[in-house]
Short mmCIF file of C-alpha atoms and ligand atoms in Angstrom, two decimals:
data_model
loop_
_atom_site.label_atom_id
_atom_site.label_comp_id
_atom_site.label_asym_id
_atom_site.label_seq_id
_atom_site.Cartn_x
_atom_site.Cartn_y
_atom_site.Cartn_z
CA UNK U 1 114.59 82.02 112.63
CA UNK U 2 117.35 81.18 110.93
CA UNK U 3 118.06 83.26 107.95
CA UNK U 4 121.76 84.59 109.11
CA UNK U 5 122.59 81.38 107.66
CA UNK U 6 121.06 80.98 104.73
CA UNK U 7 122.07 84.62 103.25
CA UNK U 8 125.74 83.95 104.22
CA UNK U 9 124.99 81.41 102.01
CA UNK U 10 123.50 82.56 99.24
CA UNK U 11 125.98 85.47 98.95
CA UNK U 12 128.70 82.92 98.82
CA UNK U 13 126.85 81.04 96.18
CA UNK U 14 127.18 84.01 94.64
CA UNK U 15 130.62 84.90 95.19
CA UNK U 16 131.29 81.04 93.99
CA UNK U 17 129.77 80.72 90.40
CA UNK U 18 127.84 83.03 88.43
CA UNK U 19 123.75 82.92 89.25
CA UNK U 20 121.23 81.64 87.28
CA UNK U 21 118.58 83.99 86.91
CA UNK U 22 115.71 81.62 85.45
CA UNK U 23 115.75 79.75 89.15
CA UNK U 24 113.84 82.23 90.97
CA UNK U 25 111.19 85.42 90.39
CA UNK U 26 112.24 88.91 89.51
CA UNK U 27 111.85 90.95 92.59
CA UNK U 28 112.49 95.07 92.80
CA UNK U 29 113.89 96.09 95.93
CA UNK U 30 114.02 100.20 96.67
CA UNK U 31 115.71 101.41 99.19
CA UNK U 32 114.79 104.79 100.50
CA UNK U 33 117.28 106.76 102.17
CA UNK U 34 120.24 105.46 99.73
CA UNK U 35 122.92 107.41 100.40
CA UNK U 36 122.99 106.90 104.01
CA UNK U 37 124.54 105.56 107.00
CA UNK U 38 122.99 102.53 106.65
CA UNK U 39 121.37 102.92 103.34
CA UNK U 40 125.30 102.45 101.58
CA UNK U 41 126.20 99.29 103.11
CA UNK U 42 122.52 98.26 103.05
CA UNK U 43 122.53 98.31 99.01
CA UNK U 44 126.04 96.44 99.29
CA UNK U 45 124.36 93.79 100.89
CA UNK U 46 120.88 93.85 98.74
CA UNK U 47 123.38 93.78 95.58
CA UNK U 48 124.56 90.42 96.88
CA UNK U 49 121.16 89.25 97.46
CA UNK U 50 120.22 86.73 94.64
CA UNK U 51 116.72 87.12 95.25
CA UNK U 52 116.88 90.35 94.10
CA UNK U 53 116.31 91.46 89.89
CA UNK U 54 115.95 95.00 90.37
CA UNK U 55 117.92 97.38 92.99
CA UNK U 56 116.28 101.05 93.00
CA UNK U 57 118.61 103.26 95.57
CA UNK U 58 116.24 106.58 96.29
CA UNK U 59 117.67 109.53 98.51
CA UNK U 60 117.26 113.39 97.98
CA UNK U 61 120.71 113.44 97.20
CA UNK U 62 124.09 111.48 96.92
CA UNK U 63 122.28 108.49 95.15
CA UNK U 64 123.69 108.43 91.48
CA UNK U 65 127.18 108.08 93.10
CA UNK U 66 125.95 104.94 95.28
CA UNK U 67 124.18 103.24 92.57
CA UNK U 68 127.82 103.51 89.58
CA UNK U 69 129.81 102.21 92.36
CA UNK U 70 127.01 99.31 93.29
CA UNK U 71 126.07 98.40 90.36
CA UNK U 72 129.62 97.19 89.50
CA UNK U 73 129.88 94.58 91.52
CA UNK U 74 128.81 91.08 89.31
CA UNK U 75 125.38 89.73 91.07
CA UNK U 76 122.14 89.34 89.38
CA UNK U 77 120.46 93.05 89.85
CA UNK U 78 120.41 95.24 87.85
CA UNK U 79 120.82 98.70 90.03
CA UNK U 80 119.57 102.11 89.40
CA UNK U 81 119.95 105.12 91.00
CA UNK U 82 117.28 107.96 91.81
CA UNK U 83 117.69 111.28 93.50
CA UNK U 84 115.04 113.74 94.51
CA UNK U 85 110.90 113.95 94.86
CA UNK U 86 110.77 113.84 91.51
CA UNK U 87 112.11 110.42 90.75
CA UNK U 88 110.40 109.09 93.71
CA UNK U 89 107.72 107.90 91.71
CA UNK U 90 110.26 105.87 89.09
CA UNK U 91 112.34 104.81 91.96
CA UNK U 92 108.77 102.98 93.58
CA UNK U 93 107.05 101.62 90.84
CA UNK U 94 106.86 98.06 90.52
CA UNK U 95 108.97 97.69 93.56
CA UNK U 96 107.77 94.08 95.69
CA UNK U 97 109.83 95.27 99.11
CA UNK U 98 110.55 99.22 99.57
CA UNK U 99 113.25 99.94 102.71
CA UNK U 100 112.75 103.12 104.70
CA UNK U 101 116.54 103.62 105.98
CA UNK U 102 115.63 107.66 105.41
CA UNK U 103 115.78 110.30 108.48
CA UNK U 104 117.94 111.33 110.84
CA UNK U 105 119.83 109.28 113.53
CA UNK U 106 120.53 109.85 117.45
CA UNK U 107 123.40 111.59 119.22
CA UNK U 108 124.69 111.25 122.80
CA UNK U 109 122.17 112.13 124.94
CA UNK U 110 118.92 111.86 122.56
CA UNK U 111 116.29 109.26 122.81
CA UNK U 112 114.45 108.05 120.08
CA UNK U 113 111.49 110.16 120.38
CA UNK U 114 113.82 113.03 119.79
CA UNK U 115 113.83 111.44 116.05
CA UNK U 116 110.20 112.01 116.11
CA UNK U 117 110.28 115.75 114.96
CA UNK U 118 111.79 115.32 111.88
CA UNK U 119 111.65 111.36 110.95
CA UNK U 120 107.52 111.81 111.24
CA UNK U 121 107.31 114.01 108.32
CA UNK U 122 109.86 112.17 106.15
CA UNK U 123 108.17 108.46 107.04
CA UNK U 124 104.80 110.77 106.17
CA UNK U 125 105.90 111.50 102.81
CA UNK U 126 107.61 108.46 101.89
CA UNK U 127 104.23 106.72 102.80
CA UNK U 128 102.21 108.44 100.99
CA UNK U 129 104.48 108.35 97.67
CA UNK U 130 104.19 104.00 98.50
CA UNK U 131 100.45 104.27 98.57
CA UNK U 132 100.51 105.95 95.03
CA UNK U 133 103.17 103.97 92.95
CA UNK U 134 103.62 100.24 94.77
CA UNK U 135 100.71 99.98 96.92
CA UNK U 136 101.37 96.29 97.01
CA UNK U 137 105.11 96.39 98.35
CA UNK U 138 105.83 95.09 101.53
CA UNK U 139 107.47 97.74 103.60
CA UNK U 140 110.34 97.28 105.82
CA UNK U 141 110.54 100.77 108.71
CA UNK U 142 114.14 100.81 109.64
CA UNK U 143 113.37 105.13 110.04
CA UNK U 144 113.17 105.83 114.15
CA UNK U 145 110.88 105.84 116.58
CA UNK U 146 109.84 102.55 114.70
CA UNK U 147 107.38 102.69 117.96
CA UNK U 148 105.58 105.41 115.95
CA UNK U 149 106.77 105.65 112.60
CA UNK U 150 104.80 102.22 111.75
CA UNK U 151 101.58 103.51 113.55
CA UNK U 152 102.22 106.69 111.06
CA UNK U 153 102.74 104.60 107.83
CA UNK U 154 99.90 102.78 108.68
CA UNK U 155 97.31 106.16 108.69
CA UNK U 156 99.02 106.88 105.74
CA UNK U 157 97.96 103.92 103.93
CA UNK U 158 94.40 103.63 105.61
CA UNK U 159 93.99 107.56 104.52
CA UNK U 160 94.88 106.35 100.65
CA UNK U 161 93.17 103.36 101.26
CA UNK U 162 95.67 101.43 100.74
CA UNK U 163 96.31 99.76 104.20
CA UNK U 164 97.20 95.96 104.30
CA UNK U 165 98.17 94.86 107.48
CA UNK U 166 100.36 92.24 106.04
CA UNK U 167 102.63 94.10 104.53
CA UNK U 168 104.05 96.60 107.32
CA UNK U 169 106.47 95.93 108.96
CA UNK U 170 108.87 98.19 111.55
CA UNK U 171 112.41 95.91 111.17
CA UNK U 172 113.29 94.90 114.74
CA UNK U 173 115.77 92.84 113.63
CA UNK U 174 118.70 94.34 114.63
CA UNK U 175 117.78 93.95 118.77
CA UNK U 176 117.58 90.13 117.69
CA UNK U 177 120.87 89.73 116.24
CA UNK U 178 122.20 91.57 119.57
CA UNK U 179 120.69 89.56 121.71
CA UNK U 180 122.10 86.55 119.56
CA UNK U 181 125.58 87.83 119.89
CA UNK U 182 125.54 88.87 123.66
CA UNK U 183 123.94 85.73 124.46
CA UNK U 184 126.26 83.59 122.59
CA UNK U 185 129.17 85.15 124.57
CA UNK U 186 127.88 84.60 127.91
CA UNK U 187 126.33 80.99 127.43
CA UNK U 188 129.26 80.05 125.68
CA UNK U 189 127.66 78.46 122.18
CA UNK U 190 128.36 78.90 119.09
CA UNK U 191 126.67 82.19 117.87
CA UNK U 192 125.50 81.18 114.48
CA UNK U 193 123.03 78.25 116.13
CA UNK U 194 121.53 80.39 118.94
CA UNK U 195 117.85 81.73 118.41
CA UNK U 196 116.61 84.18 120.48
CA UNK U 197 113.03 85.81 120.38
CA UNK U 198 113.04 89.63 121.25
CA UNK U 199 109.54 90.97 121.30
CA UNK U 200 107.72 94.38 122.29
CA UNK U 201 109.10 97.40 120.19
CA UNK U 202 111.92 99.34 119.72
CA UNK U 203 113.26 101.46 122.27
CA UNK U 204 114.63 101.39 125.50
CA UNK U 205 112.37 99.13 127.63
CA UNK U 206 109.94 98.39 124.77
CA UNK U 207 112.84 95.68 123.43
CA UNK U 208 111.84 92.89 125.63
CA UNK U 209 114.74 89.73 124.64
CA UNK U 210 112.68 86.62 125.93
CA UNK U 211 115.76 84.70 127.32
CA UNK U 212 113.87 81.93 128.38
CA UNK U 213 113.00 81.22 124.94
CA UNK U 214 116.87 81.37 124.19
CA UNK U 215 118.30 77.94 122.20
CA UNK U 216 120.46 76.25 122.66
CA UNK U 217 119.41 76.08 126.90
CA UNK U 218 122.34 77.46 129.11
CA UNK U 219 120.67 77.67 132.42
CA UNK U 220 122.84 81.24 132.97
CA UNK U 221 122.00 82.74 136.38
CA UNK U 222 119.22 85.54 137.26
CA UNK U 223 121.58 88.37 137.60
CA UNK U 224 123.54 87.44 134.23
CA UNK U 225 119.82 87.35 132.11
CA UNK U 226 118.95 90.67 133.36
CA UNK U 227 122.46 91.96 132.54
CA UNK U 228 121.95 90.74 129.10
CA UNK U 229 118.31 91.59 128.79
CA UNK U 230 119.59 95.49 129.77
CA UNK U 231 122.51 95.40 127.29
CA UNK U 232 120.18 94.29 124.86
CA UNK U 233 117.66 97.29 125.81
CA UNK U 234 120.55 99.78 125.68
CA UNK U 235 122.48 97.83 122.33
CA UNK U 236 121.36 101.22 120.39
CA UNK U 237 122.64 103.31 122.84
CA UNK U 238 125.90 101.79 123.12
CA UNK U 239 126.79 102.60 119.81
CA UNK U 240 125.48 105.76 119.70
CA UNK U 241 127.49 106.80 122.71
CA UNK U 242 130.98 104.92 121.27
CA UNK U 243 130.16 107.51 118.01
CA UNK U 244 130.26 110.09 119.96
CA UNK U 245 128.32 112.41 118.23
CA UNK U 246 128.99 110.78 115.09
CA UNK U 247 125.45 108.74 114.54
CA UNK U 248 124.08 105.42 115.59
CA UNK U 249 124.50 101.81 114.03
CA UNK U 250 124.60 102.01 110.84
CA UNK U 251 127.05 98.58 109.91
CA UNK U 252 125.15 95.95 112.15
CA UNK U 253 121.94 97.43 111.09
CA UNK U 254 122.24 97.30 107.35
CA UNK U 255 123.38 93.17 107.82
CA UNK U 256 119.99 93.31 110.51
CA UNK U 257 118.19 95.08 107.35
CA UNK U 258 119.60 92.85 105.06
CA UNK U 259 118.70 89.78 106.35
CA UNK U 260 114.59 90.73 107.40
CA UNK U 261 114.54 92.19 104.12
CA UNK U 262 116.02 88.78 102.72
CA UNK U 263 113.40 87.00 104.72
CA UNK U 264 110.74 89.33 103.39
CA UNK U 265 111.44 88.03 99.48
CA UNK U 266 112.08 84.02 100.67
CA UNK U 267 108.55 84.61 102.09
CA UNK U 268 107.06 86.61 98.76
CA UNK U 269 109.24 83.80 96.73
CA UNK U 270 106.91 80.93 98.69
CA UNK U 271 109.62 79.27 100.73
CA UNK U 272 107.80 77.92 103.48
CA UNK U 273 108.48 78.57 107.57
CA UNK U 274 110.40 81.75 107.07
CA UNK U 275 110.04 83.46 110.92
CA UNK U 276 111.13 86.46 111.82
CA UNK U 277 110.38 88.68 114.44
CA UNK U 278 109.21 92.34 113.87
CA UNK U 279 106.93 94.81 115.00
CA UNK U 280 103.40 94.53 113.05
CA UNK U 281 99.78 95.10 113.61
CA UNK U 282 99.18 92.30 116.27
CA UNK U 283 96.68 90.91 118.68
CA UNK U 284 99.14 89.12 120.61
CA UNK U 285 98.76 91.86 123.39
CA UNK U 286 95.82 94.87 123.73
CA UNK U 287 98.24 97.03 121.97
CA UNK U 288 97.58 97.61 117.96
CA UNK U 289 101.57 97.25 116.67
CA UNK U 290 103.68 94.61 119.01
CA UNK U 291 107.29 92.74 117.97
CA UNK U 292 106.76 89.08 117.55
CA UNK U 293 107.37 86.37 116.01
CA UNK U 294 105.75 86.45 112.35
CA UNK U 295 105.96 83.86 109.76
CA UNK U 296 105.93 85.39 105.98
CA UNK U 297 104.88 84.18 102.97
CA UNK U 298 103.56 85.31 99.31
CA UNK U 299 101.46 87.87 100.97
CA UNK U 300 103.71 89.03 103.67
CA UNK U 301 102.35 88.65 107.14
CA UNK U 302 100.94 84.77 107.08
CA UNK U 303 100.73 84.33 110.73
CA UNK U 304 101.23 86.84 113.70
CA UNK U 305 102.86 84.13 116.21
CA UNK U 306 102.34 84.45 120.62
CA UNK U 307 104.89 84.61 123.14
CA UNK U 308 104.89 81.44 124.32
CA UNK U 309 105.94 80.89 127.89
CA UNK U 310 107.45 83.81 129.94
CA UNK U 311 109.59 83.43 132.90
CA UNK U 312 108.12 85.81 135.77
CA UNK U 313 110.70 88.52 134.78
CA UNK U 314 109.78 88.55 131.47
CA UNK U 315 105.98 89.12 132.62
CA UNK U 316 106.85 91.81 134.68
CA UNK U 317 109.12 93.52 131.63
CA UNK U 318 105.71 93.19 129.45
CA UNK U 319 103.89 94.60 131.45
CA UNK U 320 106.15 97.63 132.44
CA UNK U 321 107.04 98.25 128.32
CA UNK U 322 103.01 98.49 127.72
CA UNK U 323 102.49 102.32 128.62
CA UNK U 324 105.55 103.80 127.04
CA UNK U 325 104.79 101.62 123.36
CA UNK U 326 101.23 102.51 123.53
CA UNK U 327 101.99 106.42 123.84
CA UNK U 328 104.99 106.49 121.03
CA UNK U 329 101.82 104.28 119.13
CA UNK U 330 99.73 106.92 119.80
CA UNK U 331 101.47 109.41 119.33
CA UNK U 332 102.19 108.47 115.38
CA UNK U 333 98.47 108.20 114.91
CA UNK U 334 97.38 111.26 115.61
CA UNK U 335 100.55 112.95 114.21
CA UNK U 336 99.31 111.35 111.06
CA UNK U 337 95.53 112.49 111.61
CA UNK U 338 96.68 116.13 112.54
CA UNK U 339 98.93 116.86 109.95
N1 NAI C 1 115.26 100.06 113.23
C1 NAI C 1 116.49 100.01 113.71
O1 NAI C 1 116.87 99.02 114.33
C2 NAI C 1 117.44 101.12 113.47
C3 NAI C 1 117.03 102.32 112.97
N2 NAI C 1 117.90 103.33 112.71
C4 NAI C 1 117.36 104.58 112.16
O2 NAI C 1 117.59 104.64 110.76
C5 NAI C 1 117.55 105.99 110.32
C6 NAI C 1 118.72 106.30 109.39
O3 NAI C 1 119.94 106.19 110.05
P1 NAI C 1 121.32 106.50 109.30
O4 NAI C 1 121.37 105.81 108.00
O5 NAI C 1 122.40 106.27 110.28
O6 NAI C 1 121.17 108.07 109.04
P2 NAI C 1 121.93 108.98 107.94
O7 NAI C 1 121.69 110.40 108.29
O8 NAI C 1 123.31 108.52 107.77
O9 NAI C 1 121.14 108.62 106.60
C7 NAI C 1 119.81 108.96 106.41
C8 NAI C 1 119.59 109.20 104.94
O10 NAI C 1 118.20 109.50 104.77
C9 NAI C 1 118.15 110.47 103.75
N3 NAI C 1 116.87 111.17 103.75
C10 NAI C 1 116.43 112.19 104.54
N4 NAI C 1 115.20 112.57 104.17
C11 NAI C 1 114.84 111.77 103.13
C12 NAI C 1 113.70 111.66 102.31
N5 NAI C 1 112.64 112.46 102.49
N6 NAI C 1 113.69 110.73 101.34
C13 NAI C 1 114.73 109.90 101.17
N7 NAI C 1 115.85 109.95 101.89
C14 NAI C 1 115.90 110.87 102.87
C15 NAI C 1 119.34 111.40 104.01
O11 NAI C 1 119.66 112.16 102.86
C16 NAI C 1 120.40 110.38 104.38
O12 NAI C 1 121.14 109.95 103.25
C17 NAI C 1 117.54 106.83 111.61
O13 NAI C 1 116.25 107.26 111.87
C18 NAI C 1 118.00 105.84 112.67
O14 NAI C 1 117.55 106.18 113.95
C19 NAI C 1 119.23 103.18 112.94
C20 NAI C 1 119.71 101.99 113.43
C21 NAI C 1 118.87 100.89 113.79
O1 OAA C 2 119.83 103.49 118.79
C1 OAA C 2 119.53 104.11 117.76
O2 OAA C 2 119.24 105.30 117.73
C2 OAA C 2 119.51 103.36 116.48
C3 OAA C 2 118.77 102.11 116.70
O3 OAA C 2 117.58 102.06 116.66
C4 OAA C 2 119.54 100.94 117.14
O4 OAA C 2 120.78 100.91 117.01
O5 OAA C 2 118.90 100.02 117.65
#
């Protein structure tokens, strides 16, 4: 779980001497939902990536613009730029990792299921256009609820027969790099060696840090891990709310997507015990799609990884998150059986 470190890096490898393309695979990247919030500084940071030969920025508009200005910059990929349902198709094919950045984001006062509405539909699509042109990509679900919009991409594929468990993923990497940073700053340690496993889903009470698990050991008191374990909970909110009105993270999640999406190619690329946790198809608990720890290789999912030991409060937060993630899973699958 340590990839912060290896893409800063890479991209100052990159920044350092020019990069020799023979050393590793060519990998297509397409990032869906281009010209957004986080889809901008998202293909900033894929642009840097080494790892990746091809950079395909898809939104319905806006993305011609984001893909001149990209493609300047003097890294490896080569960048194009596709706008509209009818370059979809050109934008997908051939891709190895497609990120789903596309839909709407909260405002004061708005949960994630009030994404639901509209993100559904778009995830919908977007699925269905992945079964049809790069069936064998490994998606990466930044789009909210993640809680539901995996469980939808996942009927999707199974409806186009198409569905490979090892190669969804909902990114849920953003509520570990929080719970890095807040953690850090409480146990006093220097951020960029601290691990921290955050499992469940993504929302609310479904983010479930596991403190206990935290490295390097800091012994903090009771009252300062459930502090941390709500700020991590709320981490989405809190930026939301300092918007005011004016979206959700968009900065801190394109490094987050950045960095699982970086994982997602070491993996594809064979580098061995790349971990990561995410929110897959699991067995770990009774529900279908948990967070975890997952290690990922040439196929994508190589091993869904357990908890491990839980303090009591932890227990008790697993078992309080398990209604509320099975009914935003449920709720995906039968959106994407109904409509
Ligand atoms: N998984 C996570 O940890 C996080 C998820 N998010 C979610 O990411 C999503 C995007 O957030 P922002 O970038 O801030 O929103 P934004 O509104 O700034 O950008 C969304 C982009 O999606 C595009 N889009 C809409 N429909 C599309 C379609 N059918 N095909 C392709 N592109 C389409 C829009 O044109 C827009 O450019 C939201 O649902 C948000 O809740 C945000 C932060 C963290
Ligand atoms: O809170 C939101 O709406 C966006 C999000 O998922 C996050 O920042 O974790």
């Amino acid at each position: 779980m340590r990839p912060s470190m290896s893409l800063v890096r890479s991209v100052q490898r990159v920044t350092r001497r020019s990069y020799s393309s023979e050393a590793v695979p060519e990998r297509k990247v397409a990032v869906l939902g281009a010209a957004g919030g986080i889809g901008q500084p998202l293909s900033l940071l894929m642009k840097l990536n080494p790892l990746v030969s091809h950079l395909s920025l898809y939104d319905i508009a806006g993305t011609p613009g984001v893909a001149a200005d990209v493609s300047h910059i003097n890294t490896r990929s080569e960048v194009k730029g596709y706008a509209g349902e009818d370059q979809l198709a050109q934008a997908l094919e051939g891709a190895d990792v497609v990120i789903i950045p596309a839909g709407v984001p909260r405002k004061p006062g708005m949960t994630r299921d009030d994404l639901f509405n509209i993100n559904a539909g778009i995830v919908k699509g977007l699925t269905a256009a992945i079964a049809k042109y790069c069936p064998n990509a490994l998606i990466n679900m930044i789009s909210n609820p993640v809680n539901s919009t995996v469980p939808i991409a996942a009927e999707v594929l199974k409806k186009a027969g198409k569905y490979d468990e090892k190669r969804l993923f909902g990114v849920t990497t953003l509520d570990v790099v929080r719970a890095k940073t807040f953690y850090a700053g409480k146990a006093n340690v220097n951020v960029a060696e601290v691990n921290v496993p955050v499992v469940g889903g993504h929302a609310g009470i479904t983010i479930l840090p596991l403190f206990s698990q935290a490295t390097p050991t800091a012994n903090l008191p009771h009252d300062v891990i459930k502090a941390l374990t709500k700020r991590t909970q709320d981490g989405g909110t809190e930026v939301v709310e300092a918007k005011a009105g004016k979206g959700s993270a968009t900065l801190s999640m394109a490094y987050a997507g950045a960095l699982f999406a970086d994982a997602c190619l070491k993996g594809l690329n064979g580098v061995p015990d790349v971990v990561e946790c995410s929110f897959v198809q699991s067995s770990v608990t009774e529900l279908p799609f948990f967070a975890s720890k997952v290690r990922l290789g040439r196929n994508g999912v190589e091993e869904v990884l357990g908890l491990g030991n839980l303090s009591d409060f932890e227990k008790e937060g697993l078992e309080s998150l398990k209604p509320e993630l099975k009914a935003s899973i449920e709720k995906g699958i039968q959106f994407a059986n109904q409509n």
